[in-house]
Short mmCIF file of C-alpha atoms in Angstrom, two decimals:
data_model
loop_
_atom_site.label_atom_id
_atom_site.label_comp_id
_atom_site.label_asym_id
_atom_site.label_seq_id
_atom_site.Cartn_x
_atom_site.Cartn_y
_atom_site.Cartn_z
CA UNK T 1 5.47 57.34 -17.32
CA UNK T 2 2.45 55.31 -19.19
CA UNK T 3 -0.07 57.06 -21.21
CA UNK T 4 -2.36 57.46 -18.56
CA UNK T 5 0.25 59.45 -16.63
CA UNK T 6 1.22 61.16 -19.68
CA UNK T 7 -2.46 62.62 -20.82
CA UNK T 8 -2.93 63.58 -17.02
CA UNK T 9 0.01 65.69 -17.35
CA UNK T 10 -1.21 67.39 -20.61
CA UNK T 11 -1.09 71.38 -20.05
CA UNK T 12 0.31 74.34 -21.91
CA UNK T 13 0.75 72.08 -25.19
CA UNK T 14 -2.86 71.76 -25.00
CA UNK T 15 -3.34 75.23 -25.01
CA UNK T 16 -1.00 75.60 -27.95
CA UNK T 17 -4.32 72.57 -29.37
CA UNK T 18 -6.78 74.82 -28.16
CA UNK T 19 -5.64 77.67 -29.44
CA UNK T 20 -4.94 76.60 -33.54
CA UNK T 21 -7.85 74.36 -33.80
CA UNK T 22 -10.30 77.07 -33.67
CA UNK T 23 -13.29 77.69 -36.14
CA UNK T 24 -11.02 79.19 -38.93
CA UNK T 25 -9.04 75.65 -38.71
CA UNK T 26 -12.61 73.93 -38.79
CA UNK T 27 -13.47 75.80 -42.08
CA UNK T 28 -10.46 75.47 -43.58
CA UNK T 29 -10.66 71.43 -42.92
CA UNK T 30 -14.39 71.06 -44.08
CA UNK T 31 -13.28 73.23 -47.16
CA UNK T 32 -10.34 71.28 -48.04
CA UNK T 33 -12.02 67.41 -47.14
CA UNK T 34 -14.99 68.46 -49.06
CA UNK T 35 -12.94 69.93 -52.66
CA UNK T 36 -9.82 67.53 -52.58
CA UNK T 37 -11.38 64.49 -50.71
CA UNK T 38 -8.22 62.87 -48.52
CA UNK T 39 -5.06 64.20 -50.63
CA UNK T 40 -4.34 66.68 -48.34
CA UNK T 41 -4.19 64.67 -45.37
CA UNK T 42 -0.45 65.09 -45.34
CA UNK T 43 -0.42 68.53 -45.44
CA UNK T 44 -2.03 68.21 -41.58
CA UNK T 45 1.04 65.78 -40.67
CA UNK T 46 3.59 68.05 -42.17
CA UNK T 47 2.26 71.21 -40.05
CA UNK T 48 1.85 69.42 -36.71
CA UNK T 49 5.64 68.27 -36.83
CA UNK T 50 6.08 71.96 -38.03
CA UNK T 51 4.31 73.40 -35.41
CA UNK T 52 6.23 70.68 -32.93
CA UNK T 53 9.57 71.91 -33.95
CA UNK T 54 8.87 75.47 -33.19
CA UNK T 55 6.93 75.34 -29.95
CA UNK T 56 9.12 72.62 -28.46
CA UNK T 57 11.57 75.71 -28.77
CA UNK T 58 9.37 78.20 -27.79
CA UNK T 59 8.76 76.30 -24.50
CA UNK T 60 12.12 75.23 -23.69
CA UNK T 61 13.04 78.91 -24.05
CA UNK T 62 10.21 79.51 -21.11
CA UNK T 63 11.06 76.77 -18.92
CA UNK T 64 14.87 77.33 -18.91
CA UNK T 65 15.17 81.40 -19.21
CA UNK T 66 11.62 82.35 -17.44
CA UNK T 67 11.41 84.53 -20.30
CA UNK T 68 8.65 84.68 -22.34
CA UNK T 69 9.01 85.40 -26.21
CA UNK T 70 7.84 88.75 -26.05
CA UNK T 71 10.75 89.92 -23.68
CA UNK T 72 13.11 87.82 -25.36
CA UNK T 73 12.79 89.94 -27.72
CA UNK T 74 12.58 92.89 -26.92
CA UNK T 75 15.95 92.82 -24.50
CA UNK T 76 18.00 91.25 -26.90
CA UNK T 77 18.39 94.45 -29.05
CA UNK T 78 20.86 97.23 -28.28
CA UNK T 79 19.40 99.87 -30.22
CA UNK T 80 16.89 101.57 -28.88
CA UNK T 81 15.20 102.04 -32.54
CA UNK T 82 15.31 97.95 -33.29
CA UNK T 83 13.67 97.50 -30.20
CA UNK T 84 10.91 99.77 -30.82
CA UNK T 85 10.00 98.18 -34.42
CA UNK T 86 10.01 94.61 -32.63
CA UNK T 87 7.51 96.23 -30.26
CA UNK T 88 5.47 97.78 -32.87
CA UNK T 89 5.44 94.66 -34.91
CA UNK T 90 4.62 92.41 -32.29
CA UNK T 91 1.61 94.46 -30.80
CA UNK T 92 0.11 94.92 -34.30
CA UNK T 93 0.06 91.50 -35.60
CA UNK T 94 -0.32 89.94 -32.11
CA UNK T 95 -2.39 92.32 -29.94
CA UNK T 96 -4.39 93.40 -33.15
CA UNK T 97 -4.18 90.22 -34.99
CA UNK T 98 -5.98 88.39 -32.10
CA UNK T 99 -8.99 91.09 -31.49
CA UNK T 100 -9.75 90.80 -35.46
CA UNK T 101 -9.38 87.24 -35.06
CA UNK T 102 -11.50 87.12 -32.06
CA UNK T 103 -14.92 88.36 -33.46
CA UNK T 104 -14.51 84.83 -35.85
CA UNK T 105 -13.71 82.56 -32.45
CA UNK T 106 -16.70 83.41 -30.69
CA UNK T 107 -19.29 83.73 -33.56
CA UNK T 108 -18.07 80.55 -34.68
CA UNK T 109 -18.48 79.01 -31.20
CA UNK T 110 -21.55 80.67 -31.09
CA UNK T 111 -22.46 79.11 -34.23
CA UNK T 112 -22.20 75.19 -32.72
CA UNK T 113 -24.64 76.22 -30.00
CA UNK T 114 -27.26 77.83 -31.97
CA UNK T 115 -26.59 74.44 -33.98
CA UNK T 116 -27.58 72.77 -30.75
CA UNK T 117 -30.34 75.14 -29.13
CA UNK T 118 -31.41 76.57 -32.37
CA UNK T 119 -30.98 80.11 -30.79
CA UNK T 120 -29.44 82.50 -32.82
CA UNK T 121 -25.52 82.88 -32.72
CA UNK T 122 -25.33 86.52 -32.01
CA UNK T 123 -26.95 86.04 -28.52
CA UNK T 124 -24.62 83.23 -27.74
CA UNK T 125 -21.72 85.42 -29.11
CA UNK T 126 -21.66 88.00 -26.05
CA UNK T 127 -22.59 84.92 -23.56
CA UNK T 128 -19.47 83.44 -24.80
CA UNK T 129 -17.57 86.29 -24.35
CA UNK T 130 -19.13 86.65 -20.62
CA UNK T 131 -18.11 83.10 -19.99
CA UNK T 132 -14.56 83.72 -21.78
CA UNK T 133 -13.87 86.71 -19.38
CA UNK T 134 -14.70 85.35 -16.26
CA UNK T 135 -12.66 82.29 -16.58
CA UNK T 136 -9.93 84.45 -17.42
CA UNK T 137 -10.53 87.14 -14.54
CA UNK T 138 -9.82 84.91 -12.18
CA UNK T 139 -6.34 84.83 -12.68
CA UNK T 140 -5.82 81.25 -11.75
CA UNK T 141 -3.82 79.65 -14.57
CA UNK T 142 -4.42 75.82 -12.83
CA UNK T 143 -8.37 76.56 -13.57
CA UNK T 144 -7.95 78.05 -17.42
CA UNK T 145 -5.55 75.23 -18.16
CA UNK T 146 -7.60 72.26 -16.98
CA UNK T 147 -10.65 74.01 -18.13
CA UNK T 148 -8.98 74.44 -21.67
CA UNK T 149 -7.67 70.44 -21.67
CA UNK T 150 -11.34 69.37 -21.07
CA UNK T 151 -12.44 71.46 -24.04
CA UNK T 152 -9.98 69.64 -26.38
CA UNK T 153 -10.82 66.11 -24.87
CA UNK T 154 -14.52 67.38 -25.90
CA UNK T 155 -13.54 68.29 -29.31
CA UNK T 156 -11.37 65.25 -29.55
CA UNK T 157 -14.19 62.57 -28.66
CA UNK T 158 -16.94 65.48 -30.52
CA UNK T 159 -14.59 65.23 -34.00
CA UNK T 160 -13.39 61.61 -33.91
CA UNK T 161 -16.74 60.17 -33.10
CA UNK T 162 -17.93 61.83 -36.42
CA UNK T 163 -15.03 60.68 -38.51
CA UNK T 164 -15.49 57.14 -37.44
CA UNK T 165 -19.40 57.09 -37.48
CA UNK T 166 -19.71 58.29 -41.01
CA UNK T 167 -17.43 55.10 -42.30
CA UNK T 168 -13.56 57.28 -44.57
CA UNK T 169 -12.58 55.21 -47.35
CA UNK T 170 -9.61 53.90 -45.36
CA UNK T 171 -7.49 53.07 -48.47
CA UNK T 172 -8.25 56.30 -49.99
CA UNK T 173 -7.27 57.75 -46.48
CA UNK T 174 -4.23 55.88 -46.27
CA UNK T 175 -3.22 57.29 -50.21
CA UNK T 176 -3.57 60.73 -48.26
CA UNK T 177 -0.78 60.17 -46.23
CA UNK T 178 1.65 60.23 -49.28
CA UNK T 179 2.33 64.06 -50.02
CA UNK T 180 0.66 65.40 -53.69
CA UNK T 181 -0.59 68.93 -55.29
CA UNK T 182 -3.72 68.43 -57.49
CA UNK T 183 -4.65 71.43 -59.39
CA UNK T 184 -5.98 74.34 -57.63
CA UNK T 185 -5.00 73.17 -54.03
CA UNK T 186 -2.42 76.02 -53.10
CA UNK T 187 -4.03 78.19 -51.09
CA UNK T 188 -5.81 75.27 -49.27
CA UNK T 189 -2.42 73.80 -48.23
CA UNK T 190 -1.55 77.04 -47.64
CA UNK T 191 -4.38 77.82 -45.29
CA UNK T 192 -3.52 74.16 -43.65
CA UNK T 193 -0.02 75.10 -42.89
CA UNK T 194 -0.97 78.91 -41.89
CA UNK T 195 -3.77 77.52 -39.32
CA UNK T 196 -1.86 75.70 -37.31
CA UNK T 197 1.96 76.79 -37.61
CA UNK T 198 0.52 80.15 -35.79
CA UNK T 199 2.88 82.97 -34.40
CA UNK T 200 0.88 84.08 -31.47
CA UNK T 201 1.42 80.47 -30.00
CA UNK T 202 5.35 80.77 -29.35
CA UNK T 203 4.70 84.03 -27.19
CA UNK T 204 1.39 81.94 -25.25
CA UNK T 205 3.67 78.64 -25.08
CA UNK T 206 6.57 80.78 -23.81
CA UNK T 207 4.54 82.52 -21.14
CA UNK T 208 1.94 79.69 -20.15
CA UNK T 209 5.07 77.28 -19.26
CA UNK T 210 6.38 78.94 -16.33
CA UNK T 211 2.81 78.90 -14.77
CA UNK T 212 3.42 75.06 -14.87
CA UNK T 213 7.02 74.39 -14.56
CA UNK T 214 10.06 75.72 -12.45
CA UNK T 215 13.04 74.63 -14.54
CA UNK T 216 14.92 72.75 -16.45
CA UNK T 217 14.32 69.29 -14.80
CA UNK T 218 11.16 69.82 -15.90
CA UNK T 219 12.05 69.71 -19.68
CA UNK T 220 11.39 66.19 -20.38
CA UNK T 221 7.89 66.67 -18.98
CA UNK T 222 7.46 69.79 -21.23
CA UNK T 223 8.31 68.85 -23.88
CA UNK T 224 6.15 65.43 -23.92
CA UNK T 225 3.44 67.77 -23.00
CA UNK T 226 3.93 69.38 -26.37
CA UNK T 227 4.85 66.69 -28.61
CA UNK T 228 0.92 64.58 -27.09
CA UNK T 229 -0.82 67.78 -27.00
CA UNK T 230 0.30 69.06 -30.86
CA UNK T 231 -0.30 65.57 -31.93
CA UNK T 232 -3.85 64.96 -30.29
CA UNK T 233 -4.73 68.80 -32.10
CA UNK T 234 -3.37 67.06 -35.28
CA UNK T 235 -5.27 64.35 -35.13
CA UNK T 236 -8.74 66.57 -34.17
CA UNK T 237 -8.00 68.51 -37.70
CA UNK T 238 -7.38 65.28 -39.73
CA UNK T 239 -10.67 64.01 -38.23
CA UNK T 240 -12.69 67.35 -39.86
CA UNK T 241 -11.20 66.44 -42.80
CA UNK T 242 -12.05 63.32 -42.75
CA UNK T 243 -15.57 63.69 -42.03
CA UNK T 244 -15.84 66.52 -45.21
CA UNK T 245 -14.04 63.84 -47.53
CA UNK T 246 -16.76 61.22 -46.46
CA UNK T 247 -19.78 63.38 -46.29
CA UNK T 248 -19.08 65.23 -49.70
CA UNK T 249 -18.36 63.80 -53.27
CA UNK T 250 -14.87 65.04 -54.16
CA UNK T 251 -15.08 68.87 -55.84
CA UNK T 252 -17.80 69.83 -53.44
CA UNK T 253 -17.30 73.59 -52.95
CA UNK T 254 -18.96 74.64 -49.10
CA UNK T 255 -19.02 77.80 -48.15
CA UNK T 256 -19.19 77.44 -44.33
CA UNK T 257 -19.71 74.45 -41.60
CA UNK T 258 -23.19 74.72 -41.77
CA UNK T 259 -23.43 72.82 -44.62
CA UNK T 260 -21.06 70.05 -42.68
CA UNK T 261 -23.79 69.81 -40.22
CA UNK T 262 -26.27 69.53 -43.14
CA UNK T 263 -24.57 67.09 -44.86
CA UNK T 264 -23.76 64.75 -42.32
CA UNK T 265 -26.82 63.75 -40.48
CA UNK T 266 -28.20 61.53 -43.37
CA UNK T 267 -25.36 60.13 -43.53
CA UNK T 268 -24.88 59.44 -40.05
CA UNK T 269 -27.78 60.86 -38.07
CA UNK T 270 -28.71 63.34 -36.06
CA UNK T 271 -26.30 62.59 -33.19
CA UNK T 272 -23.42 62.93 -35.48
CA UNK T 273 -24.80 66.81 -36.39
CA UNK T 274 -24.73 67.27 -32.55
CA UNK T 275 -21.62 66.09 -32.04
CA UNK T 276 -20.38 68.38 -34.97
CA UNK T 277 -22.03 71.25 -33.38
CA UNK T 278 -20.55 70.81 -30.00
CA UNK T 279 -16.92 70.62 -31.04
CA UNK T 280 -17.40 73.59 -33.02
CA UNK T 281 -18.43 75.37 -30.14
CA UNK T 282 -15.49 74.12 -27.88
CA UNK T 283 -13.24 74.73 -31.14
CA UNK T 284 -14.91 78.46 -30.72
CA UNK T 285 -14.57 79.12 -26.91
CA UNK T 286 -11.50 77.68 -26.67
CA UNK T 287 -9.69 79.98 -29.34
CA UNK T 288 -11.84 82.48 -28.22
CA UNK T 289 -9.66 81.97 -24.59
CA UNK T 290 -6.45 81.49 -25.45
CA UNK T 291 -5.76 84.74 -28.51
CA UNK T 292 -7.12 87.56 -25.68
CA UNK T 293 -4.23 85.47 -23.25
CA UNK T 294 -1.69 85.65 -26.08
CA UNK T 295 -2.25 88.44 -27.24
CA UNK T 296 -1.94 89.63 -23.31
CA UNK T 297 1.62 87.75 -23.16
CA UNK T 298 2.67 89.37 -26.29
CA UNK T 299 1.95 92.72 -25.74
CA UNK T 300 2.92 92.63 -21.83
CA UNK T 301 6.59 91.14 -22.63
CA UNK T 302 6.92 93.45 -25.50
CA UNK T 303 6.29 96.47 -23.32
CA UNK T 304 8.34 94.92 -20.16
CA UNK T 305 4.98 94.82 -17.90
CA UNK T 306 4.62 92.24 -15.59
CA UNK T 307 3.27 89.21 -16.98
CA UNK T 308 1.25 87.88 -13.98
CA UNK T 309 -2.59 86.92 -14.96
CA UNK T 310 -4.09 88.97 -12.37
CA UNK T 311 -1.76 91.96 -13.27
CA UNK T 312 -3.92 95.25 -14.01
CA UNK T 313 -2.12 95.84 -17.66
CA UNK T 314 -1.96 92.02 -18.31
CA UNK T 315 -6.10 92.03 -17.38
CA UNK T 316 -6.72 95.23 -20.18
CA UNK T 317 -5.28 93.68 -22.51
CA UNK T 318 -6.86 90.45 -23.16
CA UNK T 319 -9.96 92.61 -21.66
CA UNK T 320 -9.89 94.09 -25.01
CA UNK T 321 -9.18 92.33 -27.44
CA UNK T 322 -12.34 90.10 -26.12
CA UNK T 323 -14.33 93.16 -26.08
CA UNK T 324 -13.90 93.70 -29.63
CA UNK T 325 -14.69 90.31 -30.15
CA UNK T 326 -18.09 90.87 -27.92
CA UNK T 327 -19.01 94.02 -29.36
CA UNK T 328 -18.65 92.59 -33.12
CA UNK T 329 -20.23 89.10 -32.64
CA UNK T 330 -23.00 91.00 -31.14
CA UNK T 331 -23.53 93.49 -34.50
CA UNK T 332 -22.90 89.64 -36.57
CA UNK T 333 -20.08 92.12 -37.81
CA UNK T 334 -16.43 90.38 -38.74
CA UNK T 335 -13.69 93.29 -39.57
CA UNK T 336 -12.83 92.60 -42.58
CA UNK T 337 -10.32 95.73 -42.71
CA UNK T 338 -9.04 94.85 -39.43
CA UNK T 339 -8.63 91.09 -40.49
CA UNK T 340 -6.52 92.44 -43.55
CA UNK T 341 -4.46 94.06 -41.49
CA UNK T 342 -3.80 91.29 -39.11
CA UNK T 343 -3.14 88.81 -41.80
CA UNK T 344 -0.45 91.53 -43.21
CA UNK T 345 1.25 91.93 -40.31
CA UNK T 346 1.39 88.46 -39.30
CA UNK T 347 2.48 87.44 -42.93
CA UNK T 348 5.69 90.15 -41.86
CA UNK T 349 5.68 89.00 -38.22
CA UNK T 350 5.96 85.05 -38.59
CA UNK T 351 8.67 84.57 -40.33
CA UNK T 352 10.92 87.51 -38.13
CA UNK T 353 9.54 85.44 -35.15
CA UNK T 354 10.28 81.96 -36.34
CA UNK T 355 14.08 83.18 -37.28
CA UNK T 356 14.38 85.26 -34.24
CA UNK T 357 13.56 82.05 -32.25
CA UNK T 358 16.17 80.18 -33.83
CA UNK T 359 18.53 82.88 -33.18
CA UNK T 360 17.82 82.95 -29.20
CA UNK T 361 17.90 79.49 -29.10
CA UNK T 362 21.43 79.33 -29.62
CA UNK T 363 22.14 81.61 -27.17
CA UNK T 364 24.29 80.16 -23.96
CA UNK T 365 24.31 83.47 -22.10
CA UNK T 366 20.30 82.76 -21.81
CA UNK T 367 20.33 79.13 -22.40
CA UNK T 368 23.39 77.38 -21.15
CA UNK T 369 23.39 74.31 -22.26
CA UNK T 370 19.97 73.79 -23.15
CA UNK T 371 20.67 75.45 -26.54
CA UNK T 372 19.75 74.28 -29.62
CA UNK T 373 21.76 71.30 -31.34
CA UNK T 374 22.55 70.59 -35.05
CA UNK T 375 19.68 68.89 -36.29
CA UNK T 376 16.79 71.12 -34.39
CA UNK T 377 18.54 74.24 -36.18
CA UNK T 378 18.69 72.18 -39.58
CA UNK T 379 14.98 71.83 -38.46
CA UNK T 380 13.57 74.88 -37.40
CA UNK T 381 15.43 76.57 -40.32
CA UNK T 382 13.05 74.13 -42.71
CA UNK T 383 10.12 74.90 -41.33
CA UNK T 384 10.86 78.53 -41.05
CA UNK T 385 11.69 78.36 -45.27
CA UNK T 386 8.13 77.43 -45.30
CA UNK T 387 6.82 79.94 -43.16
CA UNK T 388 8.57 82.76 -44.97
CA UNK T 389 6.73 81.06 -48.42
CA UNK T 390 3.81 80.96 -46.54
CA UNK T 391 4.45 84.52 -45.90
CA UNK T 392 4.94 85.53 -48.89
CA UNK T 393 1.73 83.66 -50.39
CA UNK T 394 -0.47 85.51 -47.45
CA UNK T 395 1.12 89.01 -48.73
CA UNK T 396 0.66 88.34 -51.87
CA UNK T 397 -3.07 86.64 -51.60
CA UNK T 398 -3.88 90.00 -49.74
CA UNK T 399 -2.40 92.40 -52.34
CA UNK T 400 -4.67 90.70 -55.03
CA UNK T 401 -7.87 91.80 -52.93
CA UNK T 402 -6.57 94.78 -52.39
CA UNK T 403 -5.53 95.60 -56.29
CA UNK T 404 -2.12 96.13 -55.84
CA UNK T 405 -1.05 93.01 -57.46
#
């Protein structure tokens, strides 16, 4: 298969992309290009072949067991108490995670398009929660995938256009390759890691690949599907960077995208502000899609309802965690308490998920033979030591807010 074939065949691994590069991932680039220039380009590389690792899992688990995550899960404990916590934790940081996410997704898609119409981004907000819903209502997974893949090819071209247009240092690019720490970049490598490596995505991977696949002959198509879609997202993020490293002298501290678009049109005109604008926006609708639909694939295989898109229980959930959205980008109103929350139980959740994975993947009663070998546990069981750090760095970063620490 050539790379033509290969990019025609891009699917659930690009929802995975759409779903991680969304407007919290654009800030947190901008930020970090804009502060620390291109020395934390390798932070980008090390969390796509984290995120790799984990959702190559996460969809071979779908593909072979027709399982998703979320029932996984909850069917693999005896006690009837165990299984209730795993429930409970996966519906609050999932199914509540993604609604207090969501209000950030569509104001910040919202936010390219007034960029682009000049009208104001809480009247886009509900329109893009309109336009969210209805591709979503129809139930057709062939339309939301290939509607989602155009959407990253947008923010591909949209990003990398930019990057190129406002002329990186290359060597200084190339230095950012090589892994370093300067002073004060923790929490930015933090927030790197913590954008894309994303718990949510192993339940929507899980679920999304048996809409597009039938077994396990199909595992060699999967998981090239994840390792070209993961990359491409990858290479979207290192392109924000990139742009914030050119556009700002090194120490700049921005306090949202705006000033991106602000700062790169005299640098590389007004086309290159538009460009900005309208991958933000796909960056925004697309994440603004795909939580309410994991969130939905959580929170159905937690609770054992059927998982179908066009399912009653399956269409109320993701119907409201985009309502929240709707309702809050209308108000210009982010929950802060609710995003709190969400980043607390995720900080508990991601980890439990990540080792629970690895767990089920060695599991032959579900697996067969398709379980995991030596070197993806020695793998997995890296990346999940840095998720529980990154964990624990989340907990803690909230407790300091709070005034507990």
């Amino acid at each position: 298969m050539n790379i033509i074939d290969r990019l025609r065949s891009i699917g659930p691994g690009a929802m995975v992309a759409a779903a991680f590069i969304g407007p919290g991932t654009v800030t947190t680039a901008s930020v970090t290009g804009a502060e620390f220039g291109y020395a934390l380009v390798w932070t980008i590389v090390f969390s796509i072949v984290a995120t790799i690792i984990l959702q190559e899992m996460s969809a071979r688990l779908g593909v072979v067991s027709r399982h998703g995550l979320g029932e996984a899960l909850r069917e693999q404990f005896d006690s009837p108490l165990l299984s209730y916590v795993s429930i409970a934790l996966v519906v609050s940081a999932i199914g509540i995670g993604t609604a207090a996410y969501e209000t950030g997704n569509i104001l910040g898609g919202a936010a390219g398009l007034e960029g682009i119409t000049g009208i104001s981004a809480q009247i886009w907000g509900p329109v893009m929660g309109i336009c969210a819903a209805a591709l979503l209502w129809t139930g057709r997974y062939k339309l939301i995938e290939k509607a989602l893949v155009a959407l990253v090819g947008i923010m591909a071209i949209s990003f990398l256009i930019d990057a190129i247009v406002i002329g990186p240092d290359l060597g200084a690019l190339a230095m950012g390759f090589v892994p370093s720490v300067p002073e004060g970049s923790t929490f930015l490598i933090t927030g790197l890691i913590g954008t894309t490596v994303v718990g949510y995505n192993l339940f929507l991977h899980a679920g999304s690949v048996q809409e597009r696949w039938t077994g396990p002959g199909d595992l060699p198509e999967s998981r090239a599907d994840t390792i070209l879609s993961i990359v491409i997202g990858g290479a979207i993020t290192i392109a924000i960077l990139v742009t914030a490293a050119a556009a700002f002298p090194v120490g700049t501290q921005i306090g949202d995208v705006s000033q991106m678009a602000e700062q790169i049109e005299p640098l590389a005109g007004p086309y290159a502000t538009v460009l900005f604008s309208i991958g933000l926006f796909a960056a925004g609708f697309t994440s603004a899609t795909t939580a309410p639909l994991a969130g939905a694939y959580a929170t159905a295989g937690a609770f054992g309802w059927d998982t179908d898109l066009k399912s009653p229980r399956f269409r109320a959930v993701w119907g409201s965690i985009l309502l929240i959205g709707v309702v809050f980008s209308a108000a210009g109103y982010q929950p802060v308490q609710a995003i709190v929350f969400a980043q607390v139980a995720n900080g508990i959740l991601l980890p439990i998920v990540a080792l629970f994975l690895i767990y089920i993947m060695n599991d032959r009663n579900i697996l067969g033979e398709y379980v995991n070998d030596t070197a993806q546990n020695v793998l997995g069981i890296g990346v999940t030591l840095v998720v529980v750090w990154l964990g624990v760095r989340a907990l803690y970063s909230v407790g300091q807010n709070l005034g507990v620490f």
